[in-house]
Tab-separated table of N, CA and C and ligand atoms in Angstrom:
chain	number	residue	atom	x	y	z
A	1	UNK	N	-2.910	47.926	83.384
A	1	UNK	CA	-2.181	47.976	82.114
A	1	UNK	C	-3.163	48.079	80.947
A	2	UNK	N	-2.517	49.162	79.936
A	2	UNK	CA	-3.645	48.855	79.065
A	2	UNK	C	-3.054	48.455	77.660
A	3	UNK	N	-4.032	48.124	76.607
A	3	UNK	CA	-4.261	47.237	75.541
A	3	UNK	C	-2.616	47.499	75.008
A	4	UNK	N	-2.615	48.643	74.724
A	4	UNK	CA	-0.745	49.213	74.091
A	4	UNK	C	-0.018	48.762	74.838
A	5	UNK	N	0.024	48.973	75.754
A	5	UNK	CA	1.143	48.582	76.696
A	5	UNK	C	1.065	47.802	76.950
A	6	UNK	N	0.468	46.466	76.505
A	6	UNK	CA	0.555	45.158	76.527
A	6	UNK	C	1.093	44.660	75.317
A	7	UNK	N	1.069	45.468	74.388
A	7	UNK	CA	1.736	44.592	72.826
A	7	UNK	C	3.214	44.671	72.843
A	8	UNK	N	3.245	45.775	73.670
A	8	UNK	CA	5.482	45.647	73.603
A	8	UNK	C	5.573	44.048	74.142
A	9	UNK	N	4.782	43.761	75.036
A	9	UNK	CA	5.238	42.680	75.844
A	9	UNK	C	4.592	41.492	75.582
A	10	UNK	N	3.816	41.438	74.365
A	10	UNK	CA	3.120	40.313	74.217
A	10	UNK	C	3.959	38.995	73.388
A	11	UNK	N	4.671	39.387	72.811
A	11	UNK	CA	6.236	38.507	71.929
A	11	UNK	C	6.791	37.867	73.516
A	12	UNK	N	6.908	38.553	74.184
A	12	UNK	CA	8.025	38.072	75.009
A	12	UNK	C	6.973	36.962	76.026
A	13	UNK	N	5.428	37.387	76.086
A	13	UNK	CA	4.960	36.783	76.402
A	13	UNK	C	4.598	35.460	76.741
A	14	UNK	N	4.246	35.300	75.071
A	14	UNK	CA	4.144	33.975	74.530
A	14	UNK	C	5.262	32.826	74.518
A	15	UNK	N	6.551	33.337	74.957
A	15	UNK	CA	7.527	32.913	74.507
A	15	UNK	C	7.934	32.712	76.210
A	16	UNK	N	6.959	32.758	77.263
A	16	UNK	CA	7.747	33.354	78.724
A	16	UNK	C	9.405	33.728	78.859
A	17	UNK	N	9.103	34.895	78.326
A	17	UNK	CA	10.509	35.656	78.564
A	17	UNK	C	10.516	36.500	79.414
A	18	UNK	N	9.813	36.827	80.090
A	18	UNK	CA	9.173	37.620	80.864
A	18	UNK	C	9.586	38.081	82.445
A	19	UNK	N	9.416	38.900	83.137
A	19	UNK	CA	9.418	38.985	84.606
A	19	UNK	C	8.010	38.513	84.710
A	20	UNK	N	7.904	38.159	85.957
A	20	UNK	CA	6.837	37.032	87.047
A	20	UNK	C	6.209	38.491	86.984
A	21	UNK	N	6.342	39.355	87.728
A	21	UNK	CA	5.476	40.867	88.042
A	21	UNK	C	4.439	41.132	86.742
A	22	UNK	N	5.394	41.342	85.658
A	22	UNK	CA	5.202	42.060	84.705
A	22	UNK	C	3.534	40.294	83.681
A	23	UNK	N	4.380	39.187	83.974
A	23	UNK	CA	3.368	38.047	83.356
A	23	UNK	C	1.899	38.286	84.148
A	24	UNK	N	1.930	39.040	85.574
A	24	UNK	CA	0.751	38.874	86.029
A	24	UNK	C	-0.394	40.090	85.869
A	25	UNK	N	0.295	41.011	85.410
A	25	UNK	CA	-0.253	41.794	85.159
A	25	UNK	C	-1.080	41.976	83.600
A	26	UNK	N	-0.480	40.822	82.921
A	26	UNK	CA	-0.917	40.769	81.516
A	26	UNK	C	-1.944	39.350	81.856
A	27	UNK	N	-1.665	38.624	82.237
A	27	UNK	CA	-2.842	37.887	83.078
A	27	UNK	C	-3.838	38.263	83.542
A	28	UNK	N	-3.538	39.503	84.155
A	28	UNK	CA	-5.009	39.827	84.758
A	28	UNK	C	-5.963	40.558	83.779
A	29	UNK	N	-5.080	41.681	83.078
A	29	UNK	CA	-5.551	42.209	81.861
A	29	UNK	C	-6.257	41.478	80.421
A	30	UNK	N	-5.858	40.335	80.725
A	30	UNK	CA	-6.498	38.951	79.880
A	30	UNK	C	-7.525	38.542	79.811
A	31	UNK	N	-7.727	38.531	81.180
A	31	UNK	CA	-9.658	38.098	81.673
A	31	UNK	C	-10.356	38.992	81.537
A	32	UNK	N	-9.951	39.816	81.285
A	32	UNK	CA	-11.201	41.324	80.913
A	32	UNK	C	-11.227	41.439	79.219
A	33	UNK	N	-10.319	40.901	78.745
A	33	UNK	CA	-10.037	42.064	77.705
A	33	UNK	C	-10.385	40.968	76.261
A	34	UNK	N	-11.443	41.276	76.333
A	34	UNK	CA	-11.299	40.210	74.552
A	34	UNK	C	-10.933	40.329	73.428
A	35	UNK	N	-10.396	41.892	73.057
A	35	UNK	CA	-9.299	41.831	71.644
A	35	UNK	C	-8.072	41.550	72.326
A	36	UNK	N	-7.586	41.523	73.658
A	36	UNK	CA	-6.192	40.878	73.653
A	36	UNK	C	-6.379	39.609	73.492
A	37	UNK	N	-7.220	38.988	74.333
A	37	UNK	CA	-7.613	37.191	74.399
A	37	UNK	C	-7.247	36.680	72.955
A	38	UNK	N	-8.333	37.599	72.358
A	38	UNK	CA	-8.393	37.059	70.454
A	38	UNK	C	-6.970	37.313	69.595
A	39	UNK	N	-6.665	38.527	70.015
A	39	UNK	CA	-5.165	38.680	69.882
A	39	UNK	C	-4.132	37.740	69.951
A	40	UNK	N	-4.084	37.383	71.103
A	40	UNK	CA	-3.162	36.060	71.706
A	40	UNK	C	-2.920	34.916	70.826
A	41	UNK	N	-4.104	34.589	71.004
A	41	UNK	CA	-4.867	33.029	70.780
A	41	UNK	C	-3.701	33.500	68.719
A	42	UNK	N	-4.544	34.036	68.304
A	42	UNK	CA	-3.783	34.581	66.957
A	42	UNK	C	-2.124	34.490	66.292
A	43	UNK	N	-1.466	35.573	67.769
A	43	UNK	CA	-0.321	35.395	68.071
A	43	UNK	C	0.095	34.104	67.962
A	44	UNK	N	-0.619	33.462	69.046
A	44	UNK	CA	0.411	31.892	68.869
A	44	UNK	C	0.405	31.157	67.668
A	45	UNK	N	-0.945	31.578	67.353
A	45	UNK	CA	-0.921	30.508	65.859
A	45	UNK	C	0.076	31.009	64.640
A	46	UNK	N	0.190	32.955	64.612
A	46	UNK	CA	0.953	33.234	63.930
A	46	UNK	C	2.252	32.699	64.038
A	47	UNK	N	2.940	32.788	65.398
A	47	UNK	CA	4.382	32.599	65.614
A	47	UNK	C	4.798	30.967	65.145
A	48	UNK	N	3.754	29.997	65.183
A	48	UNK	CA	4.200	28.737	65.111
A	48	UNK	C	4.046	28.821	63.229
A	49	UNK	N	3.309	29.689	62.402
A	49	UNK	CA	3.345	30.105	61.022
A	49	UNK	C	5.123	30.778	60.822
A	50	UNK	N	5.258	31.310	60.989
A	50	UNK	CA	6.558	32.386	60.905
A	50	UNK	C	7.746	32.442	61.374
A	51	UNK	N	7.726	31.118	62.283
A	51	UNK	CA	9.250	30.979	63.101
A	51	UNK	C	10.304	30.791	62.367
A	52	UNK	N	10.437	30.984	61.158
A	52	UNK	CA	11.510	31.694	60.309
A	52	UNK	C	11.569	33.084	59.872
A	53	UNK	N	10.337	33.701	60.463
A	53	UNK	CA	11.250	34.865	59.548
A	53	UNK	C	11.501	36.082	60.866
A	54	UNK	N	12.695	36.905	60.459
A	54	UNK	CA	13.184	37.544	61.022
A	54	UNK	C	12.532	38.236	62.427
A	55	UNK	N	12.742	38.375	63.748
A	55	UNK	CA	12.293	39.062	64.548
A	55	UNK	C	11.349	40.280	64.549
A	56	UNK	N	12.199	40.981	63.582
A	56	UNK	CA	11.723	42.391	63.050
A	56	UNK	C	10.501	42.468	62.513
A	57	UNK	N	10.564	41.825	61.561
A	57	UNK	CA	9.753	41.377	60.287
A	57	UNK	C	8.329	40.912	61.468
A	58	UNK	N	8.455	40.024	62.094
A	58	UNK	CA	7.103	39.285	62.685
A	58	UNK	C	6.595	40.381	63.750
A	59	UNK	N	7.442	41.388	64.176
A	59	UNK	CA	6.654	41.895	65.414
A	59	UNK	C	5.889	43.178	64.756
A	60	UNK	N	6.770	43.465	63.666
A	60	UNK	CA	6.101	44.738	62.996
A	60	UNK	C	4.502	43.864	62.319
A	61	UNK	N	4.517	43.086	61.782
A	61	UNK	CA	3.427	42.198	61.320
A	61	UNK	C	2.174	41.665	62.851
A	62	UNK	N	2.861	41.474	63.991
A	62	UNK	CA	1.827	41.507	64.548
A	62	UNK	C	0.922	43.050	65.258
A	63	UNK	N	2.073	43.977	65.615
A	63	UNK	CA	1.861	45.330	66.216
A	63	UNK	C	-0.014	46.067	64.580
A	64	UNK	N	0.506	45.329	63.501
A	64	UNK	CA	-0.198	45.681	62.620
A	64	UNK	C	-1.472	45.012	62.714
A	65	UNK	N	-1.625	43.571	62.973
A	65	UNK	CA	-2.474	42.654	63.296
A	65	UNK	C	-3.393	43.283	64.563
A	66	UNK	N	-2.739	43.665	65.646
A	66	UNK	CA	-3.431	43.876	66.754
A	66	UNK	C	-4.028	45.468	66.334
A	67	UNK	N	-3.727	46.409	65.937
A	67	UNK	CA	-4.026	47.955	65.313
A	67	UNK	C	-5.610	47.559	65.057
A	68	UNK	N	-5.634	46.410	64.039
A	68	UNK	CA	-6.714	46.193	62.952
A	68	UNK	C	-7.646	45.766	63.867
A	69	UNK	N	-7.696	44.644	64.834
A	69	UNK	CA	-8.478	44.060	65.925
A	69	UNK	C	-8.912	45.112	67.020
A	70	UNK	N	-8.097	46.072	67.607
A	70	UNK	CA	-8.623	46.683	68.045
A	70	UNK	C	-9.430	48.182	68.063
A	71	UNK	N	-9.319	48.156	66.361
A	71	UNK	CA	-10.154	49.249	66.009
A	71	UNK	C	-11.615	48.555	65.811
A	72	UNK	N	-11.769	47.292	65.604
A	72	UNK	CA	-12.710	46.713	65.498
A	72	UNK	C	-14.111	46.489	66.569
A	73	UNK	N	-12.869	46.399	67.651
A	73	UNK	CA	-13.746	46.178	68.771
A	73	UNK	C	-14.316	47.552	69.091
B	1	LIG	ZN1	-6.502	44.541	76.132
């Protein structure tokens, strides 16, 4: 799996909303990958910041967050 195709699923992630298949595969992609790791770690701190505001609103705000991190790397 790669870095994109891990951000559709990284909300649902954090939140284990997830299929078992689909959590292990972002698991494994985890231990390799250090703008997702840093990503994550981010994520959670954002979501426990923002758990009021709209769904929409926070995923478009992180999809933007992760853009910036991984042009970096
Ligand atoms: Zn990655």
């Amino acid at each position: 799996m790669r870095c994109r195709e891990l951000l559709k699923y990284l909300s649902d992630y954090i939140d284990r909303d997830l299929d078992a298949s689909i959590c292990r595969h972002i698991d494994s992609h985890m231990k390799g990958c250090k703008p997702c790791i840093a990503f994550i770690n981010t994520l959670r701190k954002t979501k426990g910041l923002l758990k009021r505001q709209p769904k929409a609103v926070l995923s478009e705000r992180l999809r933007f967050r992760l853009r910036k991190l991984l042009k970096k790397s």
